Short mmCIF file of C-alpha atoms (C1' of nucleotides) in Angstrom, two decimals:
data_model
loop_
_atom_site.label_atom_id
_atom_site.label_comp_id
_atom_site.label_asym_id
_atom_site.label_seq_id
_atom_site.Cartn_x
_atom_site.Cartn_y
_atom_site.Cartn_z
CA MET A 1 -0.12 -0.01 -0.07
CA ALA A 2 2.52 2.54 0.91
CA SER A 3 5.09 1.42 -2.01
CA TYR A 4 6.34 3.53 -4.66
CA ARG A 5 6.00 1.95 -8.42
CA THR A 6 9.39 2.93 -9.52
CA GLU A 7 8.85 1.23 -12.46
CA ASP A 8 5.47 0.03 -14.54
CA GLY A 9 4.20 -3.38 -13.99
CA TRP A 10 2.70 -3.33 -17.95
CA ASP A 11 6.26 -2.08 -18.99
CA ALA A 12 7.79 -5.31 -17.24
CA LEU A 13 5.35 -7.80 -18.44
CA GLY A 14 5.60 -5.67 -21.94
CA ASP A 15 8.80 -8.72 -22.51
CA PRO A 16 8.27 -12.43 -23.46
CA THR A 17 11.35 -13.35 -21.61
CA ARG A 18 10.08 -11.57 -18.28
CA ARG A 19 6.44 -13.07 -19.33
CA ALA A 20 8.21 -16.27 -19.31
CA ILE A 21 9.86 -15.64 -15.91
CA ILE A 22 6.62 -15.11 -14.36
CA ALA A 23 5.19 -18.18 -15.75
CA CYS A 24 7.77 -20.14 -14.05
CA LEU A 25 7.74 -18.33 -10.83
CA ALA A 26 4.33 -18.65 -10.77
CA GLU A 27 4.36 -22.49 -10.57
CA ARG A 28 7.10 -22.42 -7.64
CA PRO A 29 9.63 -20.09 -6.36
CA ARG A 30 12.79 -20.77 -8.23
CA ALA A 31 16.78 -19.39 -7.56
CA VAL A 32 18.15 -17.55 -10.75
CA GLY A 33 20.55 -20.25 -11.78
CA GLU A 34 17.33 -22.20 -12.20
CA LEU A 35 15.56 -19.73 -14.27
CA ALA A 36 18.61 -19.60 -16.43
CA ALA A 37 18.79 -23.09 -17.03
CA VAL A 38 15.14 -23.13 -18.44
CA LEU A 39 15.25 -20.22 -20.54
CA PRO A 40 16.76 -19.60 -23.47
CA VAL A 41 18.98 -16.71 -22.30
CA SER A 42 22.05 -16.01 -20.27
CA ARG A 43 22.08 -15.74 -16.46
CA PRO A 44 23.02 -12.03 -16.58
CA ALA A 45 19.80 -11.42 -18.70
CA VAL A 46 17.66 -13.30 -16.47
CA SER A 47 19.23 -11.24 -13.29
CA GLN A 48 18.64 -7.90 -15.32
CA HIS A 49 14.84 -8.99 -16.07
CA LEU A 50 14.54 -10.05 -12.22
CA ARG A 51 15.75 -6.67 -11.42
CA VAL A 52 13.02 -5.00 -13.64
CA LEU A 53 10.27 -7.62 -12.35
CA LYS A 54 11.16 -6.67 -8.77
CA ASP A 55 11.13 -2.56 -9.18
CA ALA A 56 7.95 -3.38 -10.39
CA GLY A 57 6.32 -4.99 -7.58
CA LEU A 58 5.65 -8.43 -9.36
CA VAL A 59 8.23 -10.70 -7.69
CA THR A 60 10.18 -10.93 -4.15
CA ASP A 61 13.98 -12.05 -3.73
CA ARG A 62 14.87 -13.63 -0.45
CA THR A 63 18.56 -14.87 0.23
CA ALA A 64 19.11 -18.34 0.78
CA GLY A 65 23.00 -18.72 1.51
CA THR A 66 24.69 -18.52 -1.92
CA ARG A 67 21.67 -18.53 -3.48
CA ARG A 68 18.86 -16.16 -4.33
CA VAL A 69 15.28 -17.31 -4.75
CA TYR A 70 12.92 -15.42 -6.31
CA ARG A 71 8.92 -15.77 -5.85
CA LEU A 72 6.07 -14.06 -7.51
CA ASN A 73 4.32 -11.36 -5.65
CA PRO A 74 0.79 -11.72 -5.44
CA ALA A 75 0.15 -8.35 -4.52
CA GLY A 76 1.56 -6.69 -7.58
CA VAL A 77 -0.01 -9.10 -9.66
CA ALA A 78 -3.41 -8.11 -8.14
CA ALA A 79 -2.46 -4.49 -8.80
CA LEU A 80 -2.88 -4.98 -12.33
CA ARG A 81 -5.28 -7.27 -12.04
CA ASP A 82 -7.73 -4.62 -10.55
CA GLN A 83 -6.21 -1.67 -13.29
CA LEU A 84 -7.61 -4.43 -15.97
CA ASP A 85 -11.20 -4.70 -14.09
CA THR A 86 -11.47 -0.77 -14.16
CA TYR A 87 -10.73 -0.47 -17.90
CA TRP A 88 -13.07 -3.49 -18.04
CA SER A 89 -16.18 -1.94 -16.24
CA ARG A 90 -15.39 1.50 -18.00
CA ALA A 91 -15.53 0.05 -21.48
CA LEU A 92 -19.03 -1.49 -20.89
CA ASP A 93 -20.23 1.99 -19.75
CA GLY A 94 -18.75 2.91 -22.99
CA PHE A 95 -20.97 -0.11 -24.95
CA ARG A 96 -24.06 1.40 -23.41
CA ASP A 97 -23.58 5.02 -24.67
CA VAL A 98 -23.37 4.28 -27.82
CA THR A 99 -26.07 1.94 -28.87
CA GLU A 100 -26.15 0.09 -31.79
CA ARG A 101 -26.00 2.07 -35.05
CA PRO A 102 -27.15 -0.07 -38.02
CA ASP A 103 -26.08 1.82 -40.84
CA GLU A 104 -22.09 1.53 -39.50
CA GLU A 105 -19.69 -1.38 -40.63
CA GLU A 106 -18.27 -3.94 -37.88
CA SER A 107 -14.83 -4.49 -37.77
CA MET B 1 -13.47 -17.97 -28.14
CA ALA B 2 -12.72 -19.03 -31.74
CA SER B 3 -10.16 -16.23 -31.98
CA TYR B 4 -6.56 -16.23 -32.93
CA ARG B 5 -4.27 -13.77 -31.13
CA THR B 6 -2.03 -12.72 -33.81
CA GLU B 7 -0.49 -10.22 -31.59
CA ASP B 8 0.13 -10.32 -27.52
CA GLY B 9 -2.10 -8.52 -25.48
CA TRP B 10 1.02 -8.02 -23.17
CA ASP B 11 3.17 -6.87 -25.85
CA ALA B 12 0.41 -4.41 -26.69
CA LEU B 13 0.19 -2.97 -23.95
CA GLY B 14 3.78 -3.01 -22.89
CA ASP B 15 4.31 0.78 -24.58
CA PRO B 16 3.11 3.70 -22.49
CA THR B 17 1.02 5.68 -25.68
CA ARG B 18 -0.98 2.74 -26.30
CA ARG B 19 -1.54 2.23 -22.63
CA ALA B 20 -2.69 6.07 -22.95
CA ILE B 21 -5.07 5.26 -25.86
CA ILE B 22 -6.62 2.47 -24.09
CA ALA B 23 -7.21 4.60 -20.85
CA CYS B 24 -8.73 7.10 -23.48
CA LEU B 25 -10.96 4.66 -24.91
CA ALA B 26 -12.03 3.40 -21.74
CA GLU B 27 -13.64 6.57 -20.79
CA ARG B 28 -15.84 6.31 -24.08
CA PRO B 29 -15.42 5.16 -27.92
CA ARG B 30 -13.55 8.01 -29.88
CA ALA B 31 -12.49 8.55 -33.36
CA VAL B 32 -8.56 8.59 -34.44
CA GLY B 33 -8.50 12.50 -34.79
CA GLU B 34 -9.77 12.84 -31.29
CA LEU B 35 -7.21 10.52 -29.74
CA ALA B 36 -4.49 12.35 -31.60
CA ALA B 37 -5.75 15.75 -30.64
CA VAL B 38 -5.25 14.66 -26.84
CA LEU B 39 -2.73 12.30 -27.10
CA PRO B 40 1.35 13.96 -27.38
CA VAL B 41 1.91 11.64 -30.67
CA SER B 42 0.58 12.52 -34.45
CA ARG B 43 -2.37 11.30 -35.94
CA PRO B 44 -0.31 8.31 -37.99
CA ALA B 45 1.56 7.27 -34.91
CA VAL B 46 -2.06 6.76 -33.29
CA SER B 47 -3.14 4.89 -36.12
CA GLN B 48 -0.16 2.81 -35.92
CA HIS B 49 -1.30 1.78 -32.48
CA LEU B 50 -4.65 1.20 -32.90
CA ARG B 51 -3.50 -1.40 -35.23
CA VAL B 52 -1.36 -2.85 -32.75
CA LEU B 53 -4.42 -2.60 -30.29
CA LYS B 54 -6.83 -4.37 -32.68
CA ASP B 55 -4.43 -7.16 -33.93
CA ALA B 56 -4.20 -8.25 -29.98
CA GLY B 57 -8.24 -7.82 -29.80
CA LEU B 58 -7.90 -4.98 -27.41
CA VAL B 59 -9.99 -2.85 -29.78
CA THR B 60 -12.49 -2.74 -32.30
CA ASP B 61 -13.31 -0.45 -35.04
CA ARG B 62 -16.23 0.82 -36.70
CA THR B 63 -16.81 3.12 -39.72
CA ALA B 64 -18.99 6.07 -39.21
CA GLY B 65 -18.90 7.89 -42.61
CA THR B 66 -15.61 9.09 -43.09
CA ARG B 67 -14.53 8.95 -39.53
CA ARG B 68 -13.53 5.37 -37.81
CA VAL B 69 -14.41 5.22 -34.51
CA TYR B 70 -12.47 3.02 -31.76
CA ARG B 71 -13.75 1.33 -28.59
CA LEU B 72 -12.44 -0.98 -26.18
CA ASN B 73 -13.21 -4.75 -26.22
CA PRO B 74 -14.15 -5.92 -23.25
CA ALA B 75 -13.19 -9.51 -24.13
CA GLY B 76 -9.51 -8.80 -24.96
CA VAL B 77 -9.48 -7.00 -21.63
CA ALA B 78 -11.34 -9.93 -19.59
CA ALA B 79 -8.88 -12.14 -21.14
CA LEU B 80 -5.82 -10.51 -19.73
CA ARG B 81 -7.56 -10.39 -16.33
CA ASP B 82 -8.30 -14.15 -16.72
CA GLN B 83 -4.45 -14.92 -17.04
CA LEU B 84 -3.33 -12.55 -14.26
CA ASP B 85 -6.05 -14.66 -11.89
CA THR B 86 -4.11 -17.79 -13.00
CA TYR B 87 -0.70 -16.38 -12.05
CA TRP B 88 -2.05 -15.20 -8.75
CA SER B 89 -3.57 -18.23 -7.86
CA ARG B 90 -0.60 -20.41 -8.45
CA ALA B 91 1.59 -17.77 -6.63
CA LEU B 92 -0.57 -18.52 -3.95
CA ASP B 93 0.30 -22.48 -4.50
CA GLY B 94 3.67 -21.42 -4.57
CA PHE B 95 3.77 -19.65 -1.07
CA ARG B 96 1.75 -22.63 0.56
CA ASP B 97 4.84 -24.91 -0.75
CA VAL B 98 7.91 -22.89 0.74
CA THR B 99 6.89 -22.61 4.41
CA GLU B 100 8.83 -19.66 6.00
CA ARG B 101 12.55 -20.34 6.72
CA PRO B 102 13.52 -17.89 9.72
CA ASP B 103 17.35 -17.86 8.73
CA GLU B 104 16.65 -15.75 5.08
CA GLU B 105 16.86 -12.41 4.79
CA GLU B 106 13.51 -11.01 3.16
CA SER B 107 13.63 -8.91 0.26
"C1'" DC C 1 -18.57 17.55 -59.54
"C1'" DC C 2 -15.22 18.81 -56.78
"C1'" DC C 3 -12.81 20.00 -52.45
"C1'" DG C 4 -12.24 19.58 -47.79
"C1'" DT C 5 -12.13 15.77 -43.99
"C1'" DT C 6 -10.68 12.03 -42.30
"C1'" DG C 7 -7.36 8.04 -42.16
"C1'" DG C 8 -4.80 4.28 -43.40
"C1'" DT C 9 0.13 3.33 -45.52
"C1'" DA C 10 5.18 4.34 -47.09
"C1'" DA C 11 9.73 5.25 -45.95
"C1'" DG C 12 13.60 6.69 -43.19
"C1'" DC C 13 15.51 8.08 -38.50
"C1'" DC C 14 16.80 7.64 -34.03
"C1'" DG C 15 16.78 5.56 -29.29
"C1'" DT C 16 16.77 2.50 -26.72
"C1'" DA C 17 15.54 -2.28 -24.79
"C1'" DG C 18 17.60 -6.85 -24.31
"C1'" DC C 19 21.34 -9.80 -25.12
"C1'" DT C 20 26.54 -11.17 -24.78
"C1'" DT C 21 30.94 -11.61 -22.28
"C1'" DA C 22 33.92 -10.42 -19.16
"C1'" DC C 23 34.56 -9.29 -14.41
"C1'" DC C 24 33.95 -8.82 -9.16
"C1'" DG C 25 31.90 -9.68 -4.70
"C1'" DT C 26 29.85 -13.48 -1.49
"C1'" DT C 27 29.24 -17.57 0.88
"C1'" DC C 28 29.80 -22.32 1.85
"C1'" DG C 29 32.23 -26.52 1.96
"C1'" DT C 30 36.12 -29.13 3.32
"C1'" DA D 1 41.64 -20.79 4.49
"C1'" DC D 2 41.27 -21.90 -0.15
"C1'" DG D 3 38.46 -22.59 -4.08
"C1'" DA D 4 34.21 -23.61 -6.35
"C1'" DA D 5 29.18 -22.57 -6.50
"C1'" DC D 6 26.15 -18.50 -7.13
"C1'" DG D 7 24.60 -14.45 -8.94
"C1'" DG D 8 24.86 -9.08 -9.66
"C1'" DT D 9 27.40 -5.08 -12.18
"C1'" DA D 10 29.69 -3.19 -16.33
"C1'" DA D 11 30.84 -2.22 -21.00
"C1'" DG D 12 29.41 -2.49 -25.42
"C1'" DC D 13 26.83 -4.25 -29.52
"C1'" DT D 14 22.68 -5.07 -32.18
"C1'" DA D 15 17.93 -5.08 -33.50
"C1'" DC D 16 13.80 -3.40 -33.38
"C1'" DG D 17 10.09 -0.46 -31.76
"C1'" DG D 18 7.95 4.20 -32.21
"C1'" DC D 19 7.90 8.45 -34.27
"C1'" DT D 20 7.71 11.74 -38.35
"C1'" DT D 21 6.56 13.54 -42.82
"C1'" DA D 22 5.03 12.82 -47.03
"C1'" DC D 23 1.84 10.51 -49.95
"C1'" DC D 24 -2.72 8.31 -51.16
"C1'" DA D 25 -7.47 6.48 -50.95
"C1'" DA D 26 -12.76 7.25 -49.76
"C1'" DC D 27 -16.43 9.44 -48.16
"C1'" DG D 28 -19.71 13.62 -47.88
"C1'" DG D 29 -21.03 18.19 -48.57
"C1'" DG D 30 -22.61 22.21 -51.18
#
DNA sequence: CCCGTTGGTAAGCCGTAGCTTACCGTTCGT
DNA sequence: ACGAACGGTAAGCTACGGCTTACCAACGGG
């Protein structure tokens, strides 16, 4: 609640690799090396992506010995979901405003 | 349901200008010129963004005379929302899996 | 019937996002 | 205490995404 958002969650999800990371972490928390082993990019690349995701509040990390375990942050995901809900409800209002016009061509 | 997704909705929302367009269209449907008048980019730029959003299934367009009115597509928005819901629920499972380890340092 | 309005497309420029390799700090095992 | 494992950072290259200007097609009003 009292957290700044240095990076936008949407920008963070704009990259396919980062979405793959999110999908991986959705299954279970993983260390950086595990993620790099699965993904088609190098470990430093994963590290950089994780930084972006962390700044966006989508993941949290936890040091376990020499390893660093990342996990999904449900709060961050929920925040984006709420935004979509807002767009969705407003879109419905927009639909109500302009009733069907028969002389127009649908896309 | 039976629609392909030529472009990914997340990629589409990865751009700030496109998110601004989405926000605009969430209020009410608008023509291309209207959007360009509000946004800080040229009309062709808006047109290109609208194409991406349309390919992603996030907006639909409707020809009205010489004008072309775009509106938000609630189905497309709902699809993304559902994906986030999936991530969210799986993340909760992940949290249950790994119980708190006191010797670790939180991020 | 012409002209103004509207908007999609082409061509091209430029910034930056993402990747790689190389390097360094930290932590644990033996 | 030394070395290996793990991971973050720096530097640099390349590709692509977004913007602009210029051009063209379509529809409508007077």
